[in-house]
């Protein structure tokens, strides 16, 4: 199908973009890569009156590591470019792995990192990775700029803390501890599909003792938002990440996740899949510590 | 000999129904400059096919699943059904027609698809050929996983993947050596 008619504008500053979004006369929508929005326009699931293309705003095209060691990715940075960045691959390999699981190269060449986060499909890779990596979100609107944590950013399916008159300008990933290992695993029907269920794991090893010092475990496809399971993390902390510890951690997944049934899988199938993925991911993460 | 200046590609302009939603864009398509009036909602696939008459870019699913409409925008394979023409101001686009224009010999990728019969009905072929062209333009030979990842962005409804894969391998062998 074809989109219904709308106007298109490509401002050159964040200020202009926000003014366009804040215009109450017309319903405006941000477009960057368009890889989620344009299918919705084509199927007429979305009918905005004006599209605000933010990819011509120079400051949003930056990807860099700041003086404090944070990785900062601007709203216009495409997924393929981010995943190929040496600093990102070196310091945040979980993020690179998550991006490489998004659709196909043809999609990642256009899709943006921030666009996927702001779109927030709960089965998508980047929201899960962002929560696992404790990302912060810089949001600019007519009332100024604010920073939101990953816990507060994802509100519900296709819904985030970004208001209609605001723009997600940047996502910030803090540096990770030196002795950490990571894994990003998904259960998908086919390569490139959204996950039926997925998991991101970050384990930190205690220097000397050979036990897990800290753990972060986040699931995708299990709820309307990425789910961090603190009970699972607690089951891993202090353990040697061996078979017994992983079995106990898998038990907390079965008890702690409450996914819903849908056309792709039953809740029970998702829970079982999540528990298996956790064991596999923790084993990989521990080997990388 | 003086360098030849590419002749501009003529674009058909339909009547302007909603002037506020129209924009003038300039870009390069298959090495030729194009300036056209486009409505905001015009997809790049429809711009190429209906306005420039470049019907080699095929439209299949229109929501980014099948890959038949893949072309190279600034040398990267992308889905033209998920891009608005107006977003392509200033870009350089290559479609399947640009590979071997007129009587030019087939490119090594086209030749490999021909020799390996990397097609059945041929509908998905332009997309596969454009993605494969991008693979051969990388600086290093893509590994098996990268090839599989790139090809997974295309659907062949005749399920002719074996010969397509063979064609891609032959094109890569030709480019990077076996």
Coordinates of C-alpha atoms in Angstrom, one line a residue:
Chain A
X1 CA 0.0 0.0 0.0
X2 CA 0.9 3.7 -0.2
X3 CA 1.1 6.2 2.6
X4 CA -1.7 8.8 3.0
X5 CA -0.5 12.3 2.2
X6 CA 1.6 14.3 4.6
X7 CA 4.1 17.2 4.5
X8 CA 7.8 16.6 5.0
X9 CA 10.4 18.9 6.4
X10 CA 14.1 18.5 7.1
X11 CA 15.2 21.1 9.7
X12 CA 18.9 21.8 10.2
X13 CA 18.9 22.3 14.0
X14 CA 17.4 20.6 17.0
X15 CA 15.6 23.8 18.0
X16 CA 13.8 23.9 14.6
X17 CA 12.9 20.2 14.9
X18 CA 11.4 20.7 18.4
X19 CA 9.5 23.8 17.3
X20 CA 7.9 21.7 14.5
X21 CA 7.1 18.9 16.9
X22 CA 5.6 21.3 19.4
X23 CA 3.3 22.9 16.7
X24 CA -0.2 22.0 18.0
X25 CA -1.8 22.7 14.6
X26 CA -0.5 19.6 13.0
X27 CA 0.3 16.1 14.2
X28 CA 4.0 15.7 13.6
X29 CA 6.2 12.6 13.7
X30 CA 9.9 12.2 13.7
X31 CA 11.6 10.2 10.9
X32 CA 15.2 9.2 10.8
X33 CA 15.9 5.9 9.1
X34 CA 12.2 5.2 8.7
X35 CA 12.7 1.4 8.8
X36 CA 9.9 1.1 11.4
X37 CA 7.8 4.2 10.6
X38 CA 7.6 3.8 6.8
X39 CA 6.0 0.3 6.9
X40 CA 3.4 1.8 9.3
X41 CA 2.8 4.6 6.8
X42 CA 2.6 2.2 3.9
X43 CA 0.0 0.2 5.7
X44 CA -1.7 3.4 6.9
X45 CA -1.4 2.3 10.5
X46 CA 0.1 5.8 11.1
X47 CA -1.2 9.0 9.4
X48 CA 0.9 11.9 10.6
X49 CA 0.3 15.3 9.0
X50 CA 4.0 16.2 8.9
X51 CA 7.2 14.2 9.0
X52 CA 10.2 15.9 10.6
X53 CA 13.3 14.3 9.1
X54 CA 16.1 14.8 11.7
X55 CA 18.9 13.2 9.6
X56 CA 20.0 16.6 8.2
X57 CA 20.9 18.0 11.7
X58 CA 24.7 17.8 11.8
X59 CA 25.0 17.4 15.6
X60 CA 22.8 14.3 15.6
X61 CA 25.1 12.5 13.3
X62 CA 27.9 12.1 16.0
X63 CA 29.1 8.9 17.6
X64 CA 31.9 9.4 20.0
X65 CA 33.4 8.5 23.4
X66 CA 33.3 11.5 25.8
X67 CA 35.9 12.6 28.4
X68 CA 34.3 10.4 31.0
X69 CA 34.5 7.3 28.8
X70 CA 30.8 7.3 27.9
X71 CA 29.7 6.2 24.4
X72 CA 27.4 8.8 23.0
X73 CA 25.3 8.0 19.9
X74 CA 23.4 10.8 18.2
X75 CA 19.8 10.3 16.9
X76 CA 20.8 10.2 13.2
X77 CA 23.6 7.6 13.5
X78 CA 22.7 4.5 11.5
X79 CA 22.9 1.1 12.9
X80 CA 25.4 -0.3 10.4
X81 CA 27.7 2.6 11.0
X82 CA 27.5 2.2 14.8
X83 CA 28.1 -1.5 14.7
X84 CA 31.2 -1.0 12.5
X85 CA 32.7 1.7 14.8
X86 CA 36.0 0.4 16.4
X87 CA 35.4 2.2 19.7
X88 CA 31.9 0.7 20.0
X89 CA 33.1 -2.8 19.1
X90 CA 36.0 -2.6 21.5
X91 CA 34.2 -1.1 24.5
X92 CA 30.5 -2.2 24.1
X93 CA 30.6 -5.5 22.1
X94 CA 27.2 -6.5 23.4
X95 CA 25.8 -3.5 21.7
X96 CA 27.5 -4.5 18.4
X97 CA 26.1 -8.0 18.7
X98 CA 22.6 -6.7 19.4
X99 CA 22.7 -4.4 16.3
X100 CA 24.0 -7.2 14.1
X101 CA 20.8 -9.2 15.1
X102 CA 18.5 -6.4 13.7
X103 CA 16.8 -7.5 10.5
X104 CA 19.3 -7.6 7.6
X105 CA 22.2 -5.4 6.4
X106 CA 19.8 -3.7 4.0
X107 CA 17.7 -2.5 7.0
X108 CA 20.7 -1.6 9.2
X109 CA 22.1 0.5 6.5
X110 CA 19.2 2.9 7.0
X111 CA 17.8 2.3 10.5
X112 CA 19.2 4.3 13.3
X113 CA 20.1 3.2 16.8
X114 CA 18.0 5.9 18.5
X115 CA 15.1 5.3 16.1
X116 CA 14.8 1.7 17.2
X117 CA 15.0 2.8 20.9
X118 CA 12.3 5.5 20.4
X119 CA 10.1 3.2 18.4
X120 CA 10.3 0.6 21.2
X121 CA 9.1 -2.7 20.0
X122 CA 9.5 -4.9 23.1
X123 CA 10.8 -7.8 21.0
X124 CA 13.5 -5.6 19.5
X125 CA 17.2 -6.0 20.2
X126 CA 18.3 -2.4 21.2
X127 CA 15.9 -1.7 24.0
X128 CA 17.0 -4.9 25.7
X129 CA 20.7 -4.1 25.1
X130 CA 20.1 -0.5 26.4
X131 CA 18.6 -1.8 29.7
X132 CA 21.4 -4.4 30.1
X133 CA 24.1 -1.7 29.6
X134 CA 22.4 0.9 31.9
X135 CA 22.0 3.4 29.0
X136 CA 20.8 7.0 29.6
X137 CA 18.6 8.9 27.2
X138 CA 18.9 12.6 26.4
X139 CA 15.6 14.1 25.4
X140 CA 15.1 17.6 24.2
X141 CA 11.7 19.4 24.0
X142 CA 10.2 22.9 24.4
X143 CA 10.7 22.6 28.2
X144 CA 14.4 22.0 27.8
X145 CA 16.7 19.0 27.9
X146 CA 16.4 16.1 30.3
X147 CA 18.1 12.8 30.9
X148 CA 16.1 9.6 31.6
X149 CA 17.4 6.2 32.7
X150 CA 16.7 3.0 30.8
X151 CA 14.4 1.8 33.6
X152 CA 12.2 4.9 33.1
X153 CA 12.5 5.2 29.4
X154 CA 10.6 2.2 28.2
X155 CA 6.9 2.7 29.3
X156 CA 4.9 0.2 27.2
X157 CA 4.8 -1.4 23.8
X158 CA 5.6 1.3 21.2
X159 CA 5.6 3.8 24.1
X160 CA 8.6 5.6 25.8
X161 CA 9.3 8.6 28.0
X162 CA 9.6 10.8 24.9
X163 CA 6.6 13.1 24.7
X164 CA 5.0 14.0 21.3
X165 CA 6.7 17.4 21.3
X166 CA 10.1 16.0 22.3
X167 CA 13.0 14.5 20.5
X168 CA 15.4 11.7 21.6
X169 CA 18.6 13.4 20.6
X170 CA 21.2 11.0 22.0
X171 CA 21.7 7.7 23.8
X172 CA 24.6 7.4 26.3
X173 CA 26.2 4.1 27.3
X174 CA 28.4 4.3 30.4
X175 CA 31.8 2.5 30.4
X176 CA 31.8 -1.1 31.6
X177 CA 34.0 -2.7 34.2
X178 CA 37.2 -4.2 33.0
X179 CA 36.6 -7.8 34.2
X180 CA 33.2 -8.3 32.5
X181 CA 31.8 -10.8 30.1
X182 CA 28.7 -10.5 28.0
X183 CA 26.3 -12.4 25.8
X184 CA 23.3 -11.6 23.6
X185 CA 21.1 -14.6 22.7
X186 CA 17.8 -14.8 20.8
X187 CA 15.3 -17.5 20.0
X188 CA 13.9 -16.5 16.5
X189 CA 11.9 -18.4 13.9
X190 CA 14.2 -17.3 11.2
X191 CA 17.5 -15.3 11.0
X192 CA 16.7 -11.6 11.1
X193 CA 13.2 -11.9 12.6
X194 CA 12.2 -10.3 15.9
X195 CA 12.9 -12.5 18.8
X196 CA 10.3 -14.8 20.2
X197 CA 12.3 -14.3 23.3
X198 CA 15.9 -13.0 23.9
X199 CA 18.3 -12.3 26.7
X200 CA 21.2 -9.9 27.3
X201 CA 23.7 -10.8 30.1
X202 CA 26.6 -8.9 31.6
X203 CA 28.6 -10.6 34.2
X204 CA 31.5 -9.1 36.2
X205 CA 34.1 -11.3 37.7
X206 CA 35.5 -10.6 41.2
X207 CA 39.3 -10.2 40.8
X208 CA 41.0 -13.1 42.5
X209 CA 38.0 -15.1 43.7
X210 CA 36.7 -16.4 40.4
X211 CA 33.1 -15.7 41.4
X212 CA 30.4 -13.4 39.9
X213 CA 30.6 -10.0 41.4
X214 CA 27.7 -8.3 39.6
X215 CA 25.2 -9.5 37.1
X216 CA 22.7 -7.8 34.8
X217 CA 20.1 -10.0 33.1
X218 CA 17.5 -8.5 30.7
X219 CA 14.9 -10.4 28.6
X220 CA 13.2 -9.3 25.4
X221 CA 9.8 -10.5 24.1
X222 CA 8.6 -11.4 27.6
X223 CA 6.6 -8.3 28.4
X224 CA 5.6 -4.9 27.0
X225 CA 9.0 -3.6 28.1
X226 CA 12.4 -5.2 28.4
X227 CA 12.4 -7.1 31.7
X228 CA 15.3 -7.0 34.1
X229 CA 15.1 -10.0 36.5
X230 CA 16.8 -9.1 39.8
X231 CA 16.1 -12.5 41.3
X232 CA 18.1 -14.1 38.5
X233 CA 20.9 -11.6 39.0
X234 CA 20.9 -12.4 42.7
X235 CA 21.1 -16.1 42.0
X236 CA 24.2 -15.5 40.0
X237 CA 26.1 -13.1 42.2
X238 CA 28.6 -14.8 44.4
X239 CA 28.4 -18.0 42.5
X240 CA 31.0 -19.7 40.2
X241 CA 28.6 -19.6 37.3
X242 CA 28.8 -23.4 37.3
X243 CA 26.1 -25.9 36.5
X244 CA 24.3 -25.7 39.8
X245 CA 24.3 -22.0 39.9
X246 CA 23.0 -21.8 36.4
X247 CA 20.2 -24.3 37.1
X248 CA 19.2 -22.2 40.1
X249 CA 19.2 -19.1 38.0
X250 CA 17.2 -20.8 35.3
X251 CA 14.6 -21.6 38.0
X252 CA 14.2 -18.0 38.8
X253 CA 13.5 -17.3 35.2
X254 CA 10.7 -19.8 35.1
X255 CA 9.2 -18.3 38.2
X256 CA 9.9 -14.7 37.4
X257 CA 8.9 -14.2 33.8
X258 CA 5.2 -13.8 32.9
X259 CA 5.1 -13.5 29.1
X260 CA 1.8 -13.7 27.2
X261 CA 0.6 -16.0 24.5
X262 CA 0.5 -14.8 21.0
X263 CA 0.4 -16.2 17.4
X264 CA 4.1 -17.0 17.5
X265 CA 4.4 -18.8 20.8
X266 CA 2.7 -19.8 24.1
X267 CA 3.7 -18.2 27.3
X268 CA 5.0 -21.6 28.5
X269 CA 7.2 -21.9 25.4
X270 CA 8.6 -18.5 25.9
X271 CA 9.4 -19.1 29.6
X272 CA 11.2 -22.4 28.8
X273 CA 13.1 -20.8 25.9
X274 CA 14.1 -17.9 28.1
X275 CA 15.5 -20.3 30.8
X276 CA 17.5 -22.2 28.2
X277 CA 18.8 -19.0 26.7
X278 CA 19.9 -17.7 30.1
X279 CA 22.0 -20.8 30.7
X280 CA 23.6 -20.5 27.3
X281 CA 24.2 -16.8 27.6
X282 CA 25.7 -17.0 31.1
X283 CA 28.1 -19.7 30.0
X284 CA 29.2 -17.5 27.1
X285 CA 29.4 -14.4 29.2
X286 CA 31.5 -16.2 31.9
X287 CA 33.9 -17.5 29.3
X288 CA 34.4 -13.9 28.1
X289 CA 35.1 -12.6 31.6
Chain B
X1 CA 39.0 13.5 -26.0
X2 CA 36.8 15.7 -23.9
X3 CA 35.1 13.9 -21.0
X4 CA 31.5 13.1 -21.8
X5 CA 29.0 15.0 -19.7
X6 CA 26.1 12.7 -18.6
X7 CA 22.8 13.8 -20.1
X8 CA 20.1 14.6 -17.5
X9 CA 17.5 11.9 -17.0
X10 CA 14.0 13.3 -17.7
X11 CA 11.4 12.8 -15.0
X12 CA 7.7 13.0 -15.8
X13 CA 5.9 15.5 -13.5
X14 CA 2.2 14.8 -12.7
X15 CA -0.1 17.7 -11.8
X16 CA 0.6 19.2 -8.4
X17 CA -2.4 18.4 -6.4
X18 CA -1.2 19.4 -2.9
X19 CA 1.4 22.1 -3.4
X20 CA 2.5 22.2 0.3
X21 CA 3.5 18.6 0.3
X22 CA 5.7 18.8 -2.8
X23 CA 9.4 19.3 -2.9
X24 CA 12.0 19.7 -5.5
X25 CA 14.8 17.1 -5.2
X26 CA 18.1 16.7 -7.1
X27 CA 20.0 13.5 -7.0
X28 CA 22.1 11.2 -9.2
X29 CA 20.6 8.0 -10.6
X30 CA 22.9 5.6 -12.5
X31 CA 25.4 8.4 -13.0
X32 CA 22.9 10.8 -14.5
X33 CA 21.6 13.9 -12.7
X34 CA 17.9 14.1 -12.0
X35 CA 15.8 17.0 -10.7
X36 CA 12.2 16.4 -10.0
X37 CA 9.1 17.5 -8.1
X38 CA 8.0 14.8 -5.7
X39 CA 5.2 14.6 -3.3
X40 CA 6.3 13.9 0.3
X41 CA 4.7 10.5 0.4
X42 CA 6.3 9.2 -2.8
X43 CA 8.3 6.1 -2.1
X44 CA 11.7 5.8 -3.7
X45 CA 10.6 2.6 -5.4
X46 CA 7.7 4.4 -7.1
X47 CA 9.9 7.4 -8.0
X48 CA 12.4 5.1 -9.8
X49 CA 9.7 3.0 -11.5
X50 CA 6.9 5.4 -12.3
X51 CA 8.7 8.7 -12.6
X52 CA 12.0 7.7 -14.1
X53 CA 10.8 4.6 -15.9
X54 CA 13.4 2.4 -14.3
X55 CA 11.2 -0.6 -13.8
X56 CA 14.1 -3.0 -13.2
X57 CA 13.6 -2.3 -9.4
X58 CA 10.8 -4.6 -8.5
X59 CA 8.1 -3.9 -5.9
X60 CA 7.1 -7.0 -3.9
X61 CA 5.8 -6.6 -0.4
X62 CA 6.0 -2.9 0.2
X63 CA 6.8 -3.2 3.8
X64 CA 10.5 -4.1 3.9
X65 CA 10.3 -7.9 4.0
X66 CA 11.0 -9.3 0.5
X67 CA 14.0 -7.3 -0.7
X68 CA 13.0 -7.2 -4.4
X69 CA 13.2 -3.4 -4.4
X70 CA 16.8 -3.2 -3.2
X71 CA 19.0 -0.6 -4.8
X72 CA 22.3 1.0 -3.8
X73 CA 22.0 4.4 -2.2
X74 CA 25.4 5.9 -1.7
X75 CA 26.9 2.5 -2.4
X76 CA 24.8 0.7 0.3
X77 CA 22.0 -1.8 -0.4
X78 CA 18.7 -0.5 1.0
X79 CA 15.0 -1.1 0.6
X80 CA 13.4 1.5 -1.7
X81 CA 9.9 0.7 -0.4
X82 CA 11.1 2.0 3.0
X83 CA 12.6 5.3 1.8
X84 CA 10.8 8.4 0.7
X85 CA 12.1 9.9 -2.5
X86 CA 12.3 13.3 -0.8
X87 CA 14.7 11.8 1.7
X88 CA 17.2 11.1 -1.1
X89 CA 18.1 14.7 -2.0
X90 CA 21.8 14.8 -2.9
X91 CA 22.3 11.0 -2.9
X92 CA 23.8 8.8 -5.6
X93 CA 21.5 5.9 -6.5
X94 CA 22.4 2.8 -8.6
X95 CA 19.7 0.5 -9.9
X96 CA 20.0 -2.7 -11.8
X97 CA 19.7 -0.7 -15.1
X98 CA 22.9 1.1 -14.2
X99 CA 25.1 -2.0 -14.0
X100 CA 25.4 -2.7 -17.8
X101 CA 23.7 0.1 -19.7
X102 CA 23.0 -0.3 -23.4
X103 CA 25.4 -2.7 -25.0
X104 CA 27.9 -2.7 -22.2
X105 CA 29.1 -6.2 -21.2
X106 CA 27.4 -7.7 -18.1
X107 CA 29.1 -7.1 -14.8
X108 CA 30.8 -10.1 -13.2
X109 CA 27.9 -10.3 -10.8
X110 CA 25.3 -10.4 -13.6
X111 CA 27.5 -12.9 -15.5
X112 CA 27.7 -15.1 -12.5
X113 CA 23.9 -15.1 -12.0
X114 CA 23.5 -15.9 -15.7
X115 CA 26.0 -18.7 -15.7
X116 CA 24.8 -20.3 -12.5
X117 CA 21.2 -19.7 -13.4
X118 CA 20.8 -17.8 -10.1
X119 CA 17.1 -17.1 -10.8
X120 CA 13.9 -18.9 -11.4
X121 CA 11.1 -16.5 -12.4
X122 CA 13.5 -13.6 -12.0
X123 CA 11.3 -11.3 -10.0
X124 CA 13.6 -11.2 -7.0
X125 CA 16.8 -11.1 -9.1
X126 CA 17.4 -7.3 -9.3
X127 CA 17.5 -7.1 -5.5
X128 CA 19.8 -10.1 -5.2
X129 CA 22.1 -8.6 -7.9
X130 CA 22.3 -5.2 -6.2
X131 CA 23.1 -6.7 -2.8
X132 CA 25.7 -9.0 -4.4
X133 CA 27.2 -6.0 -6.2
X134 CA 27.7 -4.3 -2.9
X135 CA 29.3 -7.4 -1.5
X136 CA 31.8 -7.4 -4.3
X137 CA 32.6 -3.7 -3.7
X138 CA 33.7 -4.3 -0.1
X139 CA 37.4 -3.9 0.6
X140 CA 37.7 -7.4 2.0
X141 CA 36.0 -10.6 1.0
X142 CA 32.9 -11.0 3.1
X143 CA 32.9 -14.3 5.2
X144 CA 30.3 -17.0 4.9
X145 CA 28.2 -15.5 7.7
X146 CA 28.2 -12.0 6.2
X147 CA 27.1 -13.5 2.8
X148 CA 24.3 -15.4 4.5
X149 CA 23.3 -12.3 6.5
X150 CA 23.2 -10.2 3.3
X151 CA 21.2 -12.8 1.3
X152 CA 18.8 -13.3 4.1
X153 CA 17.5 -9.8 3.3
X154 CA 15.9 -11.2 0.1
X155 CA 13.1 -13.7 -0.4
X156 CA 12.9 -15.9 -3.5
X157 CA 9.4 -17.3 -3.7
X158 CA 10.5 -19.9 -6.2
X159 CA 12.9 -21.1 -3.5
X160 CA 15.8 -21.0 -5.9
X161 CA 18.4 -20.2 -3.3
X162 CA 21.0 -22.9 -4.2
X163 CA 21.8 -21.4 -7.5
X164 CA 21.7 -17.9 -6.2
X165 CA 24.2 -18.8 -3.5
X166 CA 26.4 -20.5 -6.2
X167 CA 26.2 -17.3 -8.3
X168 CA 27.2 -15.1 -5.3
X169 CA 30.1 -17.4 -4.5
X170 CA 31.3 -17.3 -8.1
X171 CA 31.1 -13.5 -8.2
X172 CA 33.0 -13.2 -5.0
X173 CA 35.7 -15.7 -6.3
X174 CA 36.0 -13.6 -9.4
X175 CA 36.5 -10.4 -7.4
X176 CA 38.6 -11.6 -4.5
X177 CA 40.2 -14.8 -5.9
X178 CA 39.2 -18.3 -4.8

